[in-house]
mmCIF file of C-alpha atoms in Angstrom:
data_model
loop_
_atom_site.group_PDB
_atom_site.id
_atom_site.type_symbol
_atom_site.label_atom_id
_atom_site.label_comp_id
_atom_site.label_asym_id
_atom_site.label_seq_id
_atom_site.Cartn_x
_atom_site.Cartn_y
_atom_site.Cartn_z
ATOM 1 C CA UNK A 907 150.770 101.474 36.064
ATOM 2 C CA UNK A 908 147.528 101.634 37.631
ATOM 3 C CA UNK A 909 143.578 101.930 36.762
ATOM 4 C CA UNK A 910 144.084 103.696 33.479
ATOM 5 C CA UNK A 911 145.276 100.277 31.940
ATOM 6 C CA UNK A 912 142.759 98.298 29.447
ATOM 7 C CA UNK A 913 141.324 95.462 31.227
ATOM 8 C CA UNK A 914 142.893 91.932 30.549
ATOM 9 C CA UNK A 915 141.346 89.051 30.017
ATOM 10 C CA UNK A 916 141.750 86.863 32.975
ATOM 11 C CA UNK A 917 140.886 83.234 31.582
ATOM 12 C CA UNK A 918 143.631 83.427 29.305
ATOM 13 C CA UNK A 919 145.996 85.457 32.042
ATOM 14 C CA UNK A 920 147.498 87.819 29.164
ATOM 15 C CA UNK A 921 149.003 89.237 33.118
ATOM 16 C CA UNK A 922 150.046 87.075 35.123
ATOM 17 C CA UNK A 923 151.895 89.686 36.739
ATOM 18 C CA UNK A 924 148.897 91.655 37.425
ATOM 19 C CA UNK A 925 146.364 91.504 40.459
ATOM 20 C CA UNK A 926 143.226 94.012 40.005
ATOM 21 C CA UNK A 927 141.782 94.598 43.601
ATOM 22 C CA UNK A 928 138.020 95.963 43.241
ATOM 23 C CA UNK A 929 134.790 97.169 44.533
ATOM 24 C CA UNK A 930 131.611 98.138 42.183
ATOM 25 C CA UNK A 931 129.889 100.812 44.373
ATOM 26 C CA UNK A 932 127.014 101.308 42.357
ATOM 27 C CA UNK A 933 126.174 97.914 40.585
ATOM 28 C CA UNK A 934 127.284 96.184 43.453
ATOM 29 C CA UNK A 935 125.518 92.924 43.078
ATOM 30 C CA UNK A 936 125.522 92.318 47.055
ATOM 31 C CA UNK A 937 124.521 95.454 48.448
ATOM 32 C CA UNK A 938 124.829 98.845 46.960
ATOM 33 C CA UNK A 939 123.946 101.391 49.609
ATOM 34 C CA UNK A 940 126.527 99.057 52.092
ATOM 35 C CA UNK A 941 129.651 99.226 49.562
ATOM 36 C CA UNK A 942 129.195 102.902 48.935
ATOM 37 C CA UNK A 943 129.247 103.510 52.981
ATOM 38 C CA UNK A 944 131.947 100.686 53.457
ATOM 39 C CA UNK A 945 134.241 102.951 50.930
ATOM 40 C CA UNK A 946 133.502 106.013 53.019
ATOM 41 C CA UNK A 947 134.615 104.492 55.718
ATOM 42 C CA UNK A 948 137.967 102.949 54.410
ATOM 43 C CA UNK A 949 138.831 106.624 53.611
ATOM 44 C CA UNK A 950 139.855 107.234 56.906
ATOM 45 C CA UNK A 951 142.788 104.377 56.655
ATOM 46 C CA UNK A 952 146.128 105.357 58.258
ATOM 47 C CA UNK A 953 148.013 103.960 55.453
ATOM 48 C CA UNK A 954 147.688 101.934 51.958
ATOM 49 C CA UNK A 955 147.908 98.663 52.923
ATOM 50 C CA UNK A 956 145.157 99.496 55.679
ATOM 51 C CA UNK A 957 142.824 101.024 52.705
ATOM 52 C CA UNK A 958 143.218 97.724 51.196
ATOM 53 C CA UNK A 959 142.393 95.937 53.940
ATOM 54 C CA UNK A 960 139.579 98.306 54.979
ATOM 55 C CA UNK A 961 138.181 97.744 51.374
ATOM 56 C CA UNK A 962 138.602 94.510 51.645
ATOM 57 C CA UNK A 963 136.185 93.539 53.838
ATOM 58 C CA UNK A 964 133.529 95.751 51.818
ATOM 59 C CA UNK A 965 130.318 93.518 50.106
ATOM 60 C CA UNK A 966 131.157 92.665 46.853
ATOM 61 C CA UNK A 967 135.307 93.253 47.006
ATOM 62 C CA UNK A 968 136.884 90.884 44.383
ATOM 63 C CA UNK A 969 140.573 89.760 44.018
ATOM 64 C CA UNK A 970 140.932 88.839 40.153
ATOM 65 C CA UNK A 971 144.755 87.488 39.343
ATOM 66 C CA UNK A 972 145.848 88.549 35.638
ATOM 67 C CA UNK A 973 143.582 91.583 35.126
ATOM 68 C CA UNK A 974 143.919 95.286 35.201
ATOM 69 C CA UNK A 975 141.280 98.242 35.899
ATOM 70 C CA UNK A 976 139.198 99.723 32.920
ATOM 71 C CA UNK A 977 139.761 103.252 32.618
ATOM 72 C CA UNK A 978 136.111 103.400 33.694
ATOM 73 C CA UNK A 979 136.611 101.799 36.615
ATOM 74 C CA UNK A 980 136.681 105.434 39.082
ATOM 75 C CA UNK A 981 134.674 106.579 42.177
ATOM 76 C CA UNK A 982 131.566 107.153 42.223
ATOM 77 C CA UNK A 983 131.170 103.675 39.713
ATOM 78 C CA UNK A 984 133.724 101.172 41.239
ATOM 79 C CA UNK A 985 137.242 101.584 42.992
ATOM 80 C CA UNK A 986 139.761 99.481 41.100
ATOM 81 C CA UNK A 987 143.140 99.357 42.054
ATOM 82 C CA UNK A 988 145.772 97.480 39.748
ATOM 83 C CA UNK A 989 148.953 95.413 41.898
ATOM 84 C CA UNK A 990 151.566 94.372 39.710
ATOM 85 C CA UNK A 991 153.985 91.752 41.341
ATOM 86 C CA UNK A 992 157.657 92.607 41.725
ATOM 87 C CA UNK A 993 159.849 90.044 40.088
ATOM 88 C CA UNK A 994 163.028 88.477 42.732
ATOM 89 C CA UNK A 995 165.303 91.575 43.746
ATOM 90 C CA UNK A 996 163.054 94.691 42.229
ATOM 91 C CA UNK A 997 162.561 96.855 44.320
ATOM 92 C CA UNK A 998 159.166 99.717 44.518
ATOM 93 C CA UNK A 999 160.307 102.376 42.708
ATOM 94 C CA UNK A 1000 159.018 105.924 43.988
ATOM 95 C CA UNK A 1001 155.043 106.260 43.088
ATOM 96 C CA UNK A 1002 154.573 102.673 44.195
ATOM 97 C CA UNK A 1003 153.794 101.068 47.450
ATOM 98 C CA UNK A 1004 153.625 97.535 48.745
ATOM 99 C CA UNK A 1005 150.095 96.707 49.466
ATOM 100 C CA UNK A 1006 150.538 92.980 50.136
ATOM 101 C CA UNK A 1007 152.502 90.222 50.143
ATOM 102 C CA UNK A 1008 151.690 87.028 48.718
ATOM 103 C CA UNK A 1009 153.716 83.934 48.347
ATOM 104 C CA UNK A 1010 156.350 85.886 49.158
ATOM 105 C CA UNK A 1011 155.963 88.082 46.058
ATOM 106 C CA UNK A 1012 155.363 92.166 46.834
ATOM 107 C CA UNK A 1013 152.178 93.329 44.766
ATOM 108 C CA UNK A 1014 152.815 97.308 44.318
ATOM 109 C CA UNK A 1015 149.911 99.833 43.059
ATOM 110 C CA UNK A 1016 150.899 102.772 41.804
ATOM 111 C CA UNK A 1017 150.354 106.071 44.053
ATOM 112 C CA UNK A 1018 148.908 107.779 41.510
ATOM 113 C CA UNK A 1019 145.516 104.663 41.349
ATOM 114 C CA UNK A 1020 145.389 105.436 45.101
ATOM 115 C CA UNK A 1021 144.748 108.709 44.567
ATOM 116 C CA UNK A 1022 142.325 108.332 41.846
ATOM 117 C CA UNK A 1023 140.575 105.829 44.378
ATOM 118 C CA UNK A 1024 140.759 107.684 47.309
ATOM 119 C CA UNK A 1025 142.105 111.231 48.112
ATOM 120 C CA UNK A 1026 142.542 110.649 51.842
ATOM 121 C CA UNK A 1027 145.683 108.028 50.458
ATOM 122 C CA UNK A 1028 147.056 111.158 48.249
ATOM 123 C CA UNK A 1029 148.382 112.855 51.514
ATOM 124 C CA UNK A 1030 149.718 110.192 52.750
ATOM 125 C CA UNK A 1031 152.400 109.995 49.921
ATOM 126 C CA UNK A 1032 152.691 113.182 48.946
ATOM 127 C CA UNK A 1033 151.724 112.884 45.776
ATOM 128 C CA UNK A 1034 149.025 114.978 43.572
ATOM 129 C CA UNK A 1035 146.343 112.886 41.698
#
């Protein structure tokens, strides 16, 4: 369950379970030329949570509760990562990591959206895009 979901409406919050984490690279309203360079940087994160961080900090990075990545929504356009938030005593199941933690609620992306996002995260898992 990751960026090749249709997008949700988030006003009505069709998700609420859903958490889409993203950067527009080039119609990035802020600063184009500095997101692009700010997501070649977060490439060289040790680990997902630390790619989400790194990206995090990028101009123009939104955090949008009850939506879900377009299937346009790939490098070189935008990254777009999807968390879904575990319900009480789920556990990740393998292809998903823990990003974050909020409220004490896990939010888990899928392994295979990191690797659409960014291939340096692929080898950290193990897992093919």
């Amino acid at each position: 369950m990751g960026c090749n979901e249709p997008k949700t409406a988030v006003a009505g919050g069709e998700d609420p379970d859903a958490v889409r984490y993203r950067l527009e690279l080039r119609d990035n309203s802020v600063d184009p030329g500095a997101a692009f360079r700010c997501y070649g940087d977060c490439q060289s994160a040790g680990s997902p949570d630390g790619y989400l961080d790194c990206l995090s900090k990028c101009p123009g990075f939104e955090v949008t509760q009850g939506a879900t990545c377009a299937k346009t929504e790939i490098p070189p356009e935008t990254v777009c990562l999807t968390g879904r938030k575990l319900r009480p005593n789920e556990q990740a199941n393998t292809g998903q990591v823990v990003v974050a933690t909020l409220a004490g609620i896990a939010i888990v992306v899928a392994a295979a959206s990191l690797c659409a996002s960014s291939s340096s995260q692929c080898g950290y898992y193990g897992h093919g895009p």
